Short mmCIF file of C-alpha atoms in Angstrom, two decimals:
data_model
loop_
_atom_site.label_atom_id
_atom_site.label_comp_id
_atom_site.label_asym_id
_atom_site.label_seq_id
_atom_site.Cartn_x
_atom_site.Cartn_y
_atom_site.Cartn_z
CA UNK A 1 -119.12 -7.61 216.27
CA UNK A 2 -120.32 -5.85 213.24
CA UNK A 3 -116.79 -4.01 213.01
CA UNK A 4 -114.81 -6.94 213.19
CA UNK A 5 -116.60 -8.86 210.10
CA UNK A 6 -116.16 -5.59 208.21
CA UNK A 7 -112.77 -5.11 208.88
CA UNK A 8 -112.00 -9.13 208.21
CA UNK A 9 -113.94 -8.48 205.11
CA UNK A 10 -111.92 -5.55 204.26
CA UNK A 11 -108.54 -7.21 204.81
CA UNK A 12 -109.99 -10.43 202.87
CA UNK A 13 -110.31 -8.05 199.65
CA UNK A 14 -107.20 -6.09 199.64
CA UNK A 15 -105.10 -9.47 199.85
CA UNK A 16 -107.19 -10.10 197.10
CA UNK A 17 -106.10 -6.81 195.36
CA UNK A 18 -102.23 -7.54 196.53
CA UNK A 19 -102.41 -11.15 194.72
CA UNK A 20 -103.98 -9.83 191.26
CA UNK A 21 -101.71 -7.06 191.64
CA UNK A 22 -98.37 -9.45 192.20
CA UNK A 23 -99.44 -11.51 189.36
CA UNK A 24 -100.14 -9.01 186.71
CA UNK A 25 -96.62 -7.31 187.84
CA UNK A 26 -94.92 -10.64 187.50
CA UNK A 27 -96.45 -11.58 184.14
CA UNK A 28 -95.44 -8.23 183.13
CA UNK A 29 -92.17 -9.02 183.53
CA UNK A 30 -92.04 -12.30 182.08
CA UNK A 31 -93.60 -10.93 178.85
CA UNK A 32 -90.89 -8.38 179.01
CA UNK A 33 -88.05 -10.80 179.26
CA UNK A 34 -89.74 -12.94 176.93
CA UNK A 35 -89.69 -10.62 174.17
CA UNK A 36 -86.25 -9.19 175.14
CA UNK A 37 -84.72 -13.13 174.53
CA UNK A 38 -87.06 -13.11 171.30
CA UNK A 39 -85.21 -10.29 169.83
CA UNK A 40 -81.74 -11.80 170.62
CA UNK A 41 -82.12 -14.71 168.97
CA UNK A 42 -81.12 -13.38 165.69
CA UNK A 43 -77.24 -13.46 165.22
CA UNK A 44 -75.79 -9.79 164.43
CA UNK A 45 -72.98 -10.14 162.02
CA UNK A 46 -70.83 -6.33 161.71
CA UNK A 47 -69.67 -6.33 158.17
CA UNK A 48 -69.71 -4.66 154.87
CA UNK A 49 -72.03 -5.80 151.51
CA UNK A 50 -68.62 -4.84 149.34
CA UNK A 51 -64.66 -5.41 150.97
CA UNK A 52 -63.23 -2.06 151.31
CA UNK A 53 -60.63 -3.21 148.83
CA UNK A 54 -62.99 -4.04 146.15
CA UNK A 55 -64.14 -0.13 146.01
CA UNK A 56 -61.23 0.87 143.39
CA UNK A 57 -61.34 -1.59 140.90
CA UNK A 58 -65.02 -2.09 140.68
CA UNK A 59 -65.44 -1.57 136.59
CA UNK A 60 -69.30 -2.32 136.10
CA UNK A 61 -72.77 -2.40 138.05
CA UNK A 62 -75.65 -4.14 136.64
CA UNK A 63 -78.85 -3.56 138.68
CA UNK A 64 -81.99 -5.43 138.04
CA UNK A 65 -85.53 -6.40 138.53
CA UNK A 66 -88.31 -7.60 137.31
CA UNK A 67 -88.86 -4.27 134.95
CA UNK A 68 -85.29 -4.56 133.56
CA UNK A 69 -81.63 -3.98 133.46
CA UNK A 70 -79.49 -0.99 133.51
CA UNK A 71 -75.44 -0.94 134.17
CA UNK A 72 -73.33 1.46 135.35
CA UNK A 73 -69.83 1.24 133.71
CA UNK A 74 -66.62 2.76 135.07
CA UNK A 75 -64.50 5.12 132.51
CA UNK A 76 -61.81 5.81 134.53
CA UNK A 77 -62.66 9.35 134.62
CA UNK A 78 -66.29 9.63 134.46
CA UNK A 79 -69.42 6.52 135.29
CA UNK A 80 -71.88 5.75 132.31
CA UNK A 81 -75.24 4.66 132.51
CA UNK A 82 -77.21 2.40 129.64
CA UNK A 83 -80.40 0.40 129.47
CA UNK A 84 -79.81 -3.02 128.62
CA UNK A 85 -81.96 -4.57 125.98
CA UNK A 86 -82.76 -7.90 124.52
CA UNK A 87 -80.74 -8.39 121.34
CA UNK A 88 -82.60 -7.17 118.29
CA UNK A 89 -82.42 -8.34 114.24
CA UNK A 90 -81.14 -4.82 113.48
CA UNK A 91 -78.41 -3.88 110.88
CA UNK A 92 -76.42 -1.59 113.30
CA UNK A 93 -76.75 -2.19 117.58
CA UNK A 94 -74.90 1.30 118.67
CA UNK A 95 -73.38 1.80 122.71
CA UNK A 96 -76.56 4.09 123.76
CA UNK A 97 -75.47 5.17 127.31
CA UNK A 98 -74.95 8.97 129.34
CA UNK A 99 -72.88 9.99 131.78
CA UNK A 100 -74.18 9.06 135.15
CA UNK A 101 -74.48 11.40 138.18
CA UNK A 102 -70.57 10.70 140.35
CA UNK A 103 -72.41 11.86 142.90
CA UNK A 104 -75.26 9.15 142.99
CA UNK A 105 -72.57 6.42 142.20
CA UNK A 106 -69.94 7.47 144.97
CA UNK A 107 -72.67 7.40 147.58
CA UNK A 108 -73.75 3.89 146.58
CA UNK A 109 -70.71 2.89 146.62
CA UNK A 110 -70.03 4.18 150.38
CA UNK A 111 -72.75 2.45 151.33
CA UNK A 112 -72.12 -0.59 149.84
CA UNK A 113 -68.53 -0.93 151.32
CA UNK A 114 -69.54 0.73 154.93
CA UNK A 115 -69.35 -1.67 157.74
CA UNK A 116 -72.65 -2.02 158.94
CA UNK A 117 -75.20 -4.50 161.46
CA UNK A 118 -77.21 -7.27 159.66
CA UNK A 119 -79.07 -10.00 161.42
CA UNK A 120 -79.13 -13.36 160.15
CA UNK A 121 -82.72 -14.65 160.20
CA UNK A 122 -81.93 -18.54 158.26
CA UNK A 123 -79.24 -21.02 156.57
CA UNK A 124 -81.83 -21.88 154.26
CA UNK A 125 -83.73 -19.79 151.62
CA UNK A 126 -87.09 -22.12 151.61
CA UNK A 127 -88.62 -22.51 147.88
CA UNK A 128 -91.79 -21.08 148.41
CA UNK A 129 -90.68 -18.20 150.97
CA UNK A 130 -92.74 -14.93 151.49
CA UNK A 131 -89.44 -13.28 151.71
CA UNK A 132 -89.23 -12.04 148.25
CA UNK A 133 -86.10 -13.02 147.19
CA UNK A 134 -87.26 -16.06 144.43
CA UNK A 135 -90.52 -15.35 143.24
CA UNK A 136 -89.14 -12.58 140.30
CA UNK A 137 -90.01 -9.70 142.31
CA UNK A 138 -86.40 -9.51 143.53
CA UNK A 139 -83.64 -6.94 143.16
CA UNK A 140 -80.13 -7.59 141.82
CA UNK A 141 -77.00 -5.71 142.46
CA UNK A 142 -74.12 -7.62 140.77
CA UNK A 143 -70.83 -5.92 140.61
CA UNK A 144 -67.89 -7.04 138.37
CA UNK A 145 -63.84 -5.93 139.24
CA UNK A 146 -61.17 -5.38 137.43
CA UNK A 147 -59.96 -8.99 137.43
CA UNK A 148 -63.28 -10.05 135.83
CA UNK A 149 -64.30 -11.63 138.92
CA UNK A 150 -67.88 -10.78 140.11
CA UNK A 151 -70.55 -10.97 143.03
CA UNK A 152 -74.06 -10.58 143.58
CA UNK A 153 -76.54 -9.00 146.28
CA UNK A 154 -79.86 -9.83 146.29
CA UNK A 155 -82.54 -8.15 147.95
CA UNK A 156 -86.46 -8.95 148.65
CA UNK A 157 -89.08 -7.47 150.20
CA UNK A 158 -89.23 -5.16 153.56
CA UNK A 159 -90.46 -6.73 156.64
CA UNK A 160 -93.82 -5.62 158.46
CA UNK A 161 -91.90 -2.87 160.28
CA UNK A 162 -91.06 -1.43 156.67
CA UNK A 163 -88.05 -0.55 158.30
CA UNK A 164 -85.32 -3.44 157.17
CA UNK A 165 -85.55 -5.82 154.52
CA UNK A 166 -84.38 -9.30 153.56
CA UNK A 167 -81.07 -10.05 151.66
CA UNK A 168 -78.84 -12.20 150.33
CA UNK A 169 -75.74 -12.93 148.60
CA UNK A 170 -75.34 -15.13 145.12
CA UNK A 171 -72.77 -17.25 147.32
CA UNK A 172 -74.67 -18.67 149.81
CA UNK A 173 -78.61 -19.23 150.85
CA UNK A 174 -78.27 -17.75 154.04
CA UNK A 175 -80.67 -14.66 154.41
CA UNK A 176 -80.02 -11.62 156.34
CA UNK A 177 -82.30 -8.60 157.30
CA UNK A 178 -80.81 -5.23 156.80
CA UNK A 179 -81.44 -1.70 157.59
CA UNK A 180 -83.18 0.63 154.36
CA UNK A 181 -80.72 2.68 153.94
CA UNK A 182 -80.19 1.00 150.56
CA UNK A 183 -83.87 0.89 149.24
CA UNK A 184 -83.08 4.65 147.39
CA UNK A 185 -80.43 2.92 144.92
CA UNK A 186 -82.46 -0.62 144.59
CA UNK A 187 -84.08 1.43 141.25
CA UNK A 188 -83.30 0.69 137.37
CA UNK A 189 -85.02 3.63 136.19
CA UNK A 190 -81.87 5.47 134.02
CA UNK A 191 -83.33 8.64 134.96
CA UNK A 192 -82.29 8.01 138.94
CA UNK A 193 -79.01 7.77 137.53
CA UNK A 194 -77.96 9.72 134.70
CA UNK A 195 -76.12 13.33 135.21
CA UNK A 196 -79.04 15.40 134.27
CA UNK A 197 -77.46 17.59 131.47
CA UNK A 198 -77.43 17.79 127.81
CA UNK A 199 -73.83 19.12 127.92
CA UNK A 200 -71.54 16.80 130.40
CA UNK A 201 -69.67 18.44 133.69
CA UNK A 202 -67.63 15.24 134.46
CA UNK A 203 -67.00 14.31 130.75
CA UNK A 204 -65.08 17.49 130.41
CA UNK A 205 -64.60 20.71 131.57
CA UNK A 206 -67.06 22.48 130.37
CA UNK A 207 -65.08 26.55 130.61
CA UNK A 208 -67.03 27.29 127.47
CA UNK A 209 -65.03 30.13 125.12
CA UNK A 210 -66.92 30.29 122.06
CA UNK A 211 -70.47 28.34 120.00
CA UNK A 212 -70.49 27.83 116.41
CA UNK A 213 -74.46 27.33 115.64
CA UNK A 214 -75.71 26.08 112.48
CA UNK A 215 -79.53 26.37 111.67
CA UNK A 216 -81.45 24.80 109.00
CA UNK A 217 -84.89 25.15 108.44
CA UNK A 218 -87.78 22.92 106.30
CA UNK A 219 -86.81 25.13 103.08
CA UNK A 220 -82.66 23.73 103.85
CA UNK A 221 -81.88 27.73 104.76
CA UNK A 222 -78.92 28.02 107.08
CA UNK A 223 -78.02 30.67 109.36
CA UNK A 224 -74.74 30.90 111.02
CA UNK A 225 -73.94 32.23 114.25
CA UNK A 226 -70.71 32.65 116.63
CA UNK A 227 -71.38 33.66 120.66
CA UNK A 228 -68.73 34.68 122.71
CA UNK A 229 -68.59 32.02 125.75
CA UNK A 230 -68.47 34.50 128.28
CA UNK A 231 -71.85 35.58 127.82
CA UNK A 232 -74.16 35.28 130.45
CA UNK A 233 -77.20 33.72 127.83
CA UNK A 234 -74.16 31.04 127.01
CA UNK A 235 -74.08 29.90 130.47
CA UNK A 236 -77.55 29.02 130.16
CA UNK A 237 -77.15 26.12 127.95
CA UNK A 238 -75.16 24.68 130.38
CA UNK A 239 -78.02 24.38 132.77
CA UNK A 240 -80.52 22.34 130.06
CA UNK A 241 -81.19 19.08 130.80
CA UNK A 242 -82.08 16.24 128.83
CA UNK A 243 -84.79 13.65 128.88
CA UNK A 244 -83.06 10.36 128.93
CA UNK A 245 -81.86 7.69 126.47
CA UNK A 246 -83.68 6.78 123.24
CA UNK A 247 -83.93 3.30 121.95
CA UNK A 248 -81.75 1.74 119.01
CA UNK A 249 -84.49 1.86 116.91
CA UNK A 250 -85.47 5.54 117.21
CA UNK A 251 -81.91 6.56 116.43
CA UNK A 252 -81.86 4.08 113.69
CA UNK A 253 -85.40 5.84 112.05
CA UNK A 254 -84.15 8.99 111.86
CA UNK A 255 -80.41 7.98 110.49
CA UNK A 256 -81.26 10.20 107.20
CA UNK A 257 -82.96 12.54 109.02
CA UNK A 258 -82.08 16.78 108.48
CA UNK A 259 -79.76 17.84 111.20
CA UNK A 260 -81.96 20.84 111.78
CA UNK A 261 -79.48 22.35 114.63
CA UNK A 262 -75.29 22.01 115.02
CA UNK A 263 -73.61 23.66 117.80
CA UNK A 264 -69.58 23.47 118.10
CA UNK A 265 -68.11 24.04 121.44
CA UNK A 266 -64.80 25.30 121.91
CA UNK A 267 -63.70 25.15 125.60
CA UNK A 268 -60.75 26.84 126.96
CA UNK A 269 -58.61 24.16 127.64
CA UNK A 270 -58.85 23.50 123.74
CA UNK A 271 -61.24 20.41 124.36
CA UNK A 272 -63.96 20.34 122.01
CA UNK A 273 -67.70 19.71 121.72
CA UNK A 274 -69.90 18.50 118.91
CA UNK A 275 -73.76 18.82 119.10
CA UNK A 276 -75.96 17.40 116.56
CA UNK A 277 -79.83 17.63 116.75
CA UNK A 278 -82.56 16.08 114.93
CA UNK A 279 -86.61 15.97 115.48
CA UNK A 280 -88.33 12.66 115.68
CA UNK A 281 -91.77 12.25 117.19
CA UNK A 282 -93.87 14.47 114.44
CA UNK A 283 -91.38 17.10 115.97
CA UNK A 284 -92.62 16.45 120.10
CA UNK A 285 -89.40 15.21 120.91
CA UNK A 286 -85.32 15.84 119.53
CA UNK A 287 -82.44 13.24 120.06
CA UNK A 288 -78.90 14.89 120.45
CA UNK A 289 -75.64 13.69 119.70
CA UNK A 290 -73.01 14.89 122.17
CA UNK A 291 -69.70 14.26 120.85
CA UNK A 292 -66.63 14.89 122.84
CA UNK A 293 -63.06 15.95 121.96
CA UNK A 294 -59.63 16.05 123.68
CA UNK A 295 -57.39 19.04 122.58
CA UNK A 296 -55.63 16.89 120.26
CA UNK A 297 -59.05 16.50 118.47
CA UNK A 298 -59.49 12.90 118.98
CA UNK A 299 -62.69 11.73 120.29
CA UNK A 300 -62.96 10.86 123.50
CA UNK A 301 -66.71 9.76 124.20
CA UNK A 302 -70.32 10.39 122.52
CA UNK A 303 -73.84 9.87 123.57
CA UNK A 304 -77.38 9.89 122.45
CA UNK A 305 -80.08 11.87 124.23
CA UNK A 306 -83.30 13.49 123.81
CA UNK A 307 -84.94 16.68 124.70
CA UNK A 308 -88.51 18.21 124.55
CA UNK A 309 -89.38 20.59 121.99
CA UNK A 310 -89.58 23.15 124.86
CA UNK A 311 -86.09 23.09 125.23
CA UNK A 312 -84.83 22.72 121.71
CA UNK A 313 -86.75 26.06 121.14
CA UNK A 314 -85.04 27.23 124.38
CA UNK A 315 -81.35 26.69 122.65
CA UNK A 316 -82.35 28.13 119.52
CA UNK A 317 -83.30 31.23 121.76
CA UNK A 318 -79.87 31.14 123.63
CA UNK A 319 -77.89 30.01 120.69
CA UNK A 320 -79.39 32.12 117.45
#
């Protein structure tokens, strides 16, 4: 008799066990397929930021957020780079730009024209959104062709995954989320951007034959000097890099300021370069003027730059 309640016991518990069992395994399921339906709600739309056929004619890129502006210009044969500034009640505003790294530019430019997945999240841009792309924290990447005609990504902040972030066009309010491959060229710092040496590669080519140098000292001494562009020490200037832009105002300063080093590049295919340096900063810190010649002698471009005392000693070791 004793059996028979244990065993009735014992089958009353593992139905029990069966029941809990079925329901956990059901509302497993249904959380599964709950989430699954969650995730396809968004609409997937396969396209690219930029048309494909926009990619030639592109001419300028401003970027810009909330720290400031920088554009990227097109020059036919080489991409420039300046800061833009407020206008300012000087007597002279000069085009204060470098070179900018092809490399940098041509991949942003792939991925801006790549067809790629982004998932619509609303129609509607609310006004007081946590999305980031009203509240002046926002990052804009307007592009303007050769017809003049322009358009404009914007981008906000990443989503809790910190694995896509929001976007939109300046066309419509509807906002997108999109994968971070981007986030490396949403930057306006000009030093992201720039090619990183005081003598261009993409300006011209750079097959250095001969240097001219020119030194003047505090007492107005000169001493002259001609290197042979084959040299291995010549090569080396080639590999110095500069420190960025200076402002309108610096260059402006030290207008009337002693050109305390010259250096006058002659490069095999008869092109020409022009370097012109100056101390500014209680002598910390040198701008450069790069000037650029075709064979003809005609100028072709010319930038401003500076450098760190460190490596204007290190061309007057090369160079003199």
């Amino acid at each position: 008799m004793l059996k028979d309640k244990n065993s009735a016991k014992i089958n009353k518990n593992s139905k029990i066990l069966i029941a809990v069992a079925a329901i956990l395994t059901i509302t497993y399921f249904l959380s599964f397929t709950k989430s699954c339906s969650s995730a396809d709600k968004r609409e997937k739309v396969k396209t690219a930021l930029v048309n494909q056929k926009y990619k030639e004619s592109i001419k300028e890129i401003l970027l810009q957020d909330a720290s400031g502006s920088i554009k990227l210009t097109n020059e036919g044969d080489f991409w420039t780079v300046a800061r833009i500034t407020e206008s300012q009640n000087g007597p002279l505003q000069l085009r204060i730009d470098l070179p900018a790294s092809q490399e940098r530019i041509n991949n942003l430019l792939e991925e801006l024209t790549k067809i790629r997945n982004l998932y619509k999240i609303s129609d509607k841009i609310n006004k007081n959104s946590s999305l980031g792309l009203t509240n002046g924290t926002e990052f804009h990447i307007r592009y303007t062709c050769d017809d003049s005609t322009f358009r404009e990504l914007i981008f906000g902040n990443q989503d809790f995954s910190l694995s896509s972030r929001y976007m939109m066009t300046g066309e419509n309010t509807q906002v997108y989320e999109i994968d971070s491959s981007l986030d490396t060229y949403l930057t306006t710092s000009v030093q992201n951007w720039t090619e990183p040496f005081i003598i261009s590669r993409q300006v011209l080519n750079t097959d250095i034959q001969s240097i001219a140098v020119t030194f003047t000292d505090e007492t107005n001494h000169k001493t002259l000097n001609k290197l042979d562009g084959n040299s291995a020490e010549t090569n080396k200037l080639l590999d110095l890099r500069h420190g960025g832009l200076p402002t309108n105002d610096q260059i402006l300063d030290i207008k009337d300021t002693l050109i305390t080093l010259k250096l006058e590049i002659e490069n095999g295919d008869k092109t020409s370069i022009k370097m012109n340096i100056k101390p500014f900063d209680s002598g910390e810190t040198y701008l450069v003027e790069t000037v650029y010649y075709d064979s003809e002698g005609w100028q072709i471009y010319n930038s401003y730059s500076t450098i760190s005392s460190w490596t204007y000693n290190k061309i007057k070791e090369i160079t003199l």
